[in-house]
Structure formats: C-alpha cells, structure tokens
Amino acid sequence: DADVTQTPRNRITKTGKRIMLECSQTKGHDRMYWYRQDPGLGLRLIYYSFDVKDINKGEISDGYSVSRQAQAKFSLSLESAIPNQTALYFCATGTAGTDTQYFGPGTRLTVL
Amino acid sequence: AQSVTQLDSHVSVSEGTPVLLRCNYSSSYSPSLFWYVQHPNKGLQLLLKYTSAATLVKGINGFEAEFKKSETSFHLTKPSAHMSDAAEYFCVVSGFKAAGNKLTFGGGTRVLVKP
C-alpha cells in the first residue's frame, strides 16, 4: 500500500552496527506498529505506538528501540545489530476505531 | 491469551481447482479474525475480515472464509485457483480492544499453483 512507505527496502549490515529503519504514512492514522517476519513464525510485534507520546513494547522488543517523531513517522532502531535480527521488517498503521491494520512493503534486513 | 495455528505450511493446487487453507484460533473472547495475503516481495494485503456480523465472509479476488465458533476455525477457500493466487497467506486474530487490538499471526501457508 503506497500510503505506508518504508525505507530502506533492503539493507545489509555487519554485526555491531547501528541501523535505523524508517516508516512514514499518509493515511492520517494515529496508531503505528513494527513487526518482524521470520519463516514459519508469521509476524511478531516488536513495538507499537498509539500516538506520539504513547509507545509500548511488543512481544519481542529486546535489542530494538523506536522513536515516534511525528504522527506520520515511526522509526525502528537496532543499536547493535546481531545476525539473528536478520529478518523482514514491516511497519503497519491503524486507528482506534478499528482493528484492521495496513502494512508497508517491508524492509529486508541482513546482518552479517 | 490468544493464538493462531495454520495447519498447513505449504499447499499445492492445480490451476482451476479449489483452494482450502486451514486456520484454528484460540481466544478468551469473541475476536476479530483476518486473512492477509503476501505476494512475493510485496507487503501484506487484507483479503477479508470477520467481525461477527456474518459467519461467511467474502473477500477480494474470489476468496471467502467461514467462521465456526464450535470448531474455533476460520478456514479460507476459493472455488478455482488462479496462477496469481500463488503467495503466502496469514490467518490473524485481533486482541481485546482494551489491550490495543494487537494482532497475533499464524505461521503462514505458502500456496503453489501449478499450471
């Protein structure tokens, strides 16, 4: 969905490097989410934010941090990347009025 | 707590034949249920959503799913597969509204469509 964009789309980095993944949305939604996808495990929630001042940990937040710079922007950081953080990362948006979420195209991250 | 189990990690069908993707869920309350599709190198697209209005839910591209509370199932079907249906499909349950409607995903079913 072009309304939710993620940058970069692909990234290869080395163990120990800091990396930031960015998500922007033009849907006007107040809620934003970060997931990672691993084969056979579906998507798992890393962090979520209901508004700029409300950020919450998901089920697998260790090793990650986030920043909600504005209603439309939600960034995910890996302070010191490790190989088992190699995955496909998705950003999603939603609103308080519905539980439907809208996903970005994903960022494929490889940590060597 | 809630969980989702997709009973088949891979399904192979011939073009023009029916598709059945099986999903069982566990939830402490009446959940919303979704099916999302992910085409290769693409994001996730919503196929359909169940919210208790009707047990048979029609989605996009000819897919439909039936909610069966007694069986805690939400299987996805399509009468006639098309080559463009080759993708990975995720069954998803939404959490309790007060907990932020967090989504729980099944492990996914990868569909192969043979000509």
Short mmCIF file of C-alpha atoms in Angstrom, two decimals:
data_model
loop_
_atom_site.label_atom_id
_atom_site.label_comp_id
_atom_site.label_asym_id
_atom_site.label_seq_id
_atom_site.Cartn_x
_atom_site.Cartn_y
_atom_site.Cartn_z
CA ASP A 1 0.00 0.00 0.00
CA ALA A 2 1.62 3.23 -1.18
CA ASP A 3 0.11 5.08 1.80
CA VAL A 4 2.63 3.38 4.07
CA THR A 5 6.25 3.61 2.98
CA GLN A 6 9.37 2.07 4.44
CA THR A 7 12.99 2.96 3.87
CA PRO A 8 15.31 1.37 3.04
CA ARG A 9 13.70 -1.60 1.26
CA ASN A 10 16.81 -3.68 1.56
CA ARG A 11 19.80 -3.34 3.86
CA ILE A 12 22.88 -5.41 4.52
CA THR A 13 24.90 -4.53 7.58
CA LYS A 14 27.52 -6.01 9.87
CA THR A 15 27.32 -7.26 13.42
CA GLY A 16 27.60 -4.44 15.94
CA LYS A 17 26.46 -1.67 13.61
CA ARG A 18 23.65 0.68 14.49
CA ILE A 19 20.84 0.77 11.98
CA MET A 20 17.58 2.64 11.65
CA LEU A 21 14.53 1.62 9.67
CA GLU A 22 12.02 4.32 8.86
CA CYS A 23 8.29 4.25 8.30
CA SER A 24 6.08 7.05 7.01
CA GLN A 25 2.35 7.11 6.40
CA THR A 26 -0.09 9.43 4.70
CA LYS A 27 -3.22 7.65 5.94
CA GLY A 28 -3.67 10.01 8.89
CA HIS A 29 -3.73 7.08 11.30
CA ASP A 30 -2.78 7.60 14.93
CA ARG A 31 -1.51 4.09 15.60
CA MET A 32 1.71 2.62 14.20
CA TYR A 33 3.34 -0.77 14.64
CA TRP A 34 6.62 -2.54 13.92
CA TYR A 35 6.70 -6.29 13.20
CA ARG A 36 9.35 -8.74 12.13
CA GLN A 37 8.68 -11.73 9.92
CA ASP A 38 10.63 -14.96 10.16
CA PRO A 39 9.89 -18.09 8.11
CA GLY A 40 7.29 -20.29 9.77
CA LEU A 41 6.64 -17.80 12.56
CA GLY A 42 4.38 -15.30 10.85
CA LEU A 43 4.75 -11.72 12.01
CA ARG A 44 5.62 -10.83 15.59
CA LEU A 45 5.07 -7.45 17.21
CA ILE A 46 8.18 -5.52 18.24
CA TYR A 47 6.79 -2.14 19.32
CA TYR A 48 3.62 -0.17 18.88
CA SER A 49 2.56 3.43 19.36
CA PHE A 50 -0.94 4.79 19.84
CA ASP A 51 0.17 8.39 19.49
CA VAL A 52 3.36 10.45 19.62
CA LYS A 53 3.64 10.19 23.40
CA ASP A 54 2.43 6.62 23.80
CA ILE A 55 4.94 3.89 22.93
CA ASN A 56 4.66 0.30 24.08
CA LYS A 57 6.75 -2.84 23.89
CA GLY A 58 5.51 -5.79 21.93
CA GLU A 59 6.35 -9.43 22.41
CA ILE A 60 9.92 -9.26 21.10
CA SER A 61 11.28 -5.79 21.92
CA ASP A 62 14.70 -6.83 23.27
CA GLY A 63 17.50 -5.41 21.13
CA TYR A 64 15.25 -2.81 19.49
CA SER A 65 14.17 0.74 20.21
CA VAL A 66 11.73 3.08 18.50
CA SER A 67 11.04 6.75 18.03
CA ARG A 68 7.75 8.37 17.07
CA GLN A 69 8.95 11.64 15.60
CA ALA A 70 5.50 12.73 14.43
CA GLN A 71 2.10 11.21 13.93
CA ALA A 72 3.18 10.14 10.45
CA LYS A 73 6.65 8.80 11.26
CA PHE A 74 7.76 5.82 13.33
CA SER A 75 11.38 4.62 13.28
CA LEU A 76 12.85 1.34 14.47
CA SER A 77 16.48 1.18 15.61
CA LEU A 78 18.85 -1.67 16.20
CA GLU A 79 21.54 -0.22 18.46
CA SER A 80 23.99 -3.05 17.89
CA ALA A 81 22.82 -5.41 15.19
CA ILE A 82 23.28 -9.16 15.55
CA PRO A 83 22.83 -11.93 12.95
CA ASN A 84 19.60 -13.29 14.48
CA GLN A 85 17.99 -9.92 13.73
CA THR A 86 18.16 -10.84 10.06
CA ALA A 87 14.50 -10.76 9.03
CA LEU A 88 11.83 -8.96 7.05
CA TYR A 89 10.52 -5.95 8.95
CA PHE A 90 7.07 -4.49 8.45
CA CYS A 91 5.53 -1.25 9.57
CA ALA A 92 1.75 -1.02 9.92
CA THR A 93 -0.79 1.65 10.75
CA GLY A 94 -4.24 1.64 12.30
CA THR A 95 -6.80 3.67 14.17
CA ALA A 96 -8.62 3.39 17.47
CA GLY A 97 -11.90 2.84 15.67
CA THR A 98 -10.96 -0.44 14.00
CA ASP A 99 -8.58 -3.34 14.49
CA THR A 100 -7.66 -3.53 10.82
CA GLN A 101 -4.01 -2.68 10.18
CA TYR A 102 -2.44 -1.52 6.93
CA PHE A 103 1.06 -2.69 6.12
CA GLY A 104 4.00 -1.17 4.35
CA PRO A 105 6.04 -3.05 1.73
CA GLY A 106 8.65 -4.28 4.21
CA THR A 107 12.39 -3.88 4.73
CA ARG A 108 14.62 -6.88 4.22
CA LEU A 109 17.49 -6.64 6.71
CA THR A 110 20.54 -8.89 6.64
CA VAL A 111 23.05 -8.78 9.48
CA LEU A 112 26.35 -10.46 8.64
CA ALA B 1 -4.03 -15.05 25.63
CA GLN B 2 -4.72 -15.78 22.01
CA SER B 3 -3.08 -17.93 19.38
CA VAL B 4 -3.46 -18.94 15.77
CA THR B 5 -2.48 -22.22 14.12
CA GLN B 6 -2.33 -22.61 10.38
CA LEU B 7 -2.50 -26.33 9.83
CA ASP B 8 -0.56 -26.45 6.56
CA SER B 9 2.73 -24.67 5.96
CA HIS B 10 2.52 -25.41 2.20
CA VAL B 11 -0.40 -26.13 -0.11
CA SER B 12 -0.04 -27.10 -3.76
CA VAL B 13 -3.02 -26.92 -6.14
CA SER B 14 -3.58 -27.06 -9.85
CA GLU B 15 -4.95 -24.01 -11.63
CA GLY B 16 -8.74 -24.17 -11.76
CA THR B 17 -9.10 -26.44 -8.73
CA PRO B 18 -10.38 -25.42 -5.27
CA VAL B 19 -8.12 -23.98 -2.61
CA LEU B 20 -8.55 -24.66 1.11
CA LEU B 21 -6.32 -23.03 3.73
CA ARG B 22 -6.99 -24.15 7.27
CA CYS B 23 -6.82 -21.99 10.37
CA ASN B 24 -7.68 -22.65 14.01
CA TYR B 25 -7.61 -19.98 16.67
CA SER B 26 -7.72 -19.69 20.42
CA SER B 27 -9.13 -16.65 22.18
CA SER B 28 -10.69 -15.80 25.53
CA TYR B 29 -13.33 -13.57 23.96
CA SER B 30 -15.05 -13.00 20.65
CA PRO B 31 -12.22 -11.99 18.39
CA SER B 32 -11.95 -10.33 15.04
CA LEU B 33 -10.31 -12.63 12.51
CA PHE B 34 -8.48 -11.76 9.32
CA TRP B 35 -6.80 -13.31 6.36
CA TYR B 36 -3.92 -11.40 4.81
CA VAL B 37 -2.01 -12.31 1.64
CA GLN B 38 1.62 -11.60 0.87
CA HIS B 39 2.75 -11.86 -2.73
CA PRO B 40 6.48 -12.31 -3.38
CA ASN B 41 8.45 -9.19 -2.43
CA LYS B 42 5.28 -7.35 -1.50
CA GLY B 43 3.66 -6.15 1.69
CA LEU B 44 0.61 -7.69 3.30
CA GLN B 45 -2.78 -7.11 1.75
CA LEU B 46 -6.05 -7.62 3.59
CA LEU B 47 -8.15 -10.35 1.97
CA LEU B 48 -11.09 -10.36 4.35
CA LYS B 49 -12.18 -9.75 7.94
CA TYR B 50 -14.68 -11.38 10.28
CA THR B 51 -16.31 -9.23 12.94
CA SER B 52 -19.35 -11.33 13.98
CA ALA B 53 -21.79 -9.77 11.53
CA ALA B 54 -21.96 -12.94 9.41
CA THR B 55 -20.21 -16.28 9.69
CA LEU B 56 -19.46 -16.48 5.96
CA VAL B 57 -17.20 -13.65 4.93
CA LYS B 58 -16.49 -12.75 1.33
CA GLY B 59 -13.21 -11.13 0.45
CA ILE B 60 -11.35 -9.90 -2.55
CA ASN B 61 -10.28 -11.98 -5.55
CA GLY B 62 -12.97 -14.62 -5.03
CA PHE B 63 -11.84 -15.74 -1.58
CA GLU B 64 -14.18 -16.42 1.30
CA ALA B 65 -13.85 -17.71 4.84
CA GLU B 66 -16.28 -19.33 7.24
CA PHE B 67 -16.18 -18.68 10.97
CA LYS B 68 -17.12 -21.75 13.02
CA LYS B 69 -17.17 -20.97 16.71
CA SER B 70 -17.79 -24.57 17.78
CA GLU B 71 -14.67 -25.67 15.91
CA THR B 72 -12.67 -22.46 16.60
CA SER B 73 -11.85 -22.42 12.92
CA PHE B 74 -11.68 -19.80 10.21
CA HIS B 75 -10.77 -21.64 7.01
CA LEU B 76 -10.15 -19.77 3.76
CA THR B 77 -11.44 -21.11 0.45
CA LYS B 78 -11.57 -20.26 -3.22
CA PRO B 79 -13.51 -22.34 -5.75
CA SER B 80 -11.00 -22.06 -8.57
CA ALA B 81 -7.33 -21.24 -8.14
CA HIS B 82 -5.59 -18.83 -10.46
CA MET B 83 -1.88 -18.55 -11.08
CA SER B 84 -1.94 -15.13 -9.44
CA ASP B 85 -3.05 -16.76 -6.16
CA ALA B 86 0.47 -18.09 -5.62
CA ALA B 87 1.50 -16.30 -2.43
CA GLU B 88 1.77 -16.71 1.33
CA TYR B 89 -1.40 -16.41 3.37
CA PHE B 90 -1.68 -15.46 7.02
CA CYS B 91 -4.55 -16.08 9.39
CA VAL B 92 -4.66 -13.39 12.07
CA VAL B 93 -6.64 -12.83 15.27
CA SER B 94 -7.13 -9.45 16.88
CA GLY B 95 -6.68 -8.99 20.57
CA PHE B 96 -9.03 -7.47 23.09
CA LYS B 97 -9.85 -3.85 22.31
CA ALA B 98 -8.72 -2.59 25.70
CA ALA B 99 -5.32 -4.17 25.05
CA GLY B 100 -4.91 -2.25 21.85
CA ASN B 101 -6.30 -4.72 19.35
CA LYS B 102 -2.88 -6.26 18.89
CA LEU B 103 -2.69 -8.79 16.10
CA THR B 104 -1.47 -12.35 16.51
CA PHE B 105 -0.36 -14.07 13.31
CA GLY B 106 -0.34 -17.68 12.31
CA GLY B 107 2.84 -19.11 10.83
CA GLY B 108 1.63 -18.71 7.27
CA THR B 109 0.65 -21.05 4.44
CA ARG B 110 2.55 -20.84 1.20
CA VAL B 111 0.38 -21.63 -1.83
CA LEU B 112 1.83 -23.02 -5.02
CA VAL B 113 -0.38 -23.04 -8.10
CA LYS B 114 0.56 -25.48 -10.85
CA PRO B 115 -0.45 -24.84 -14.44
#
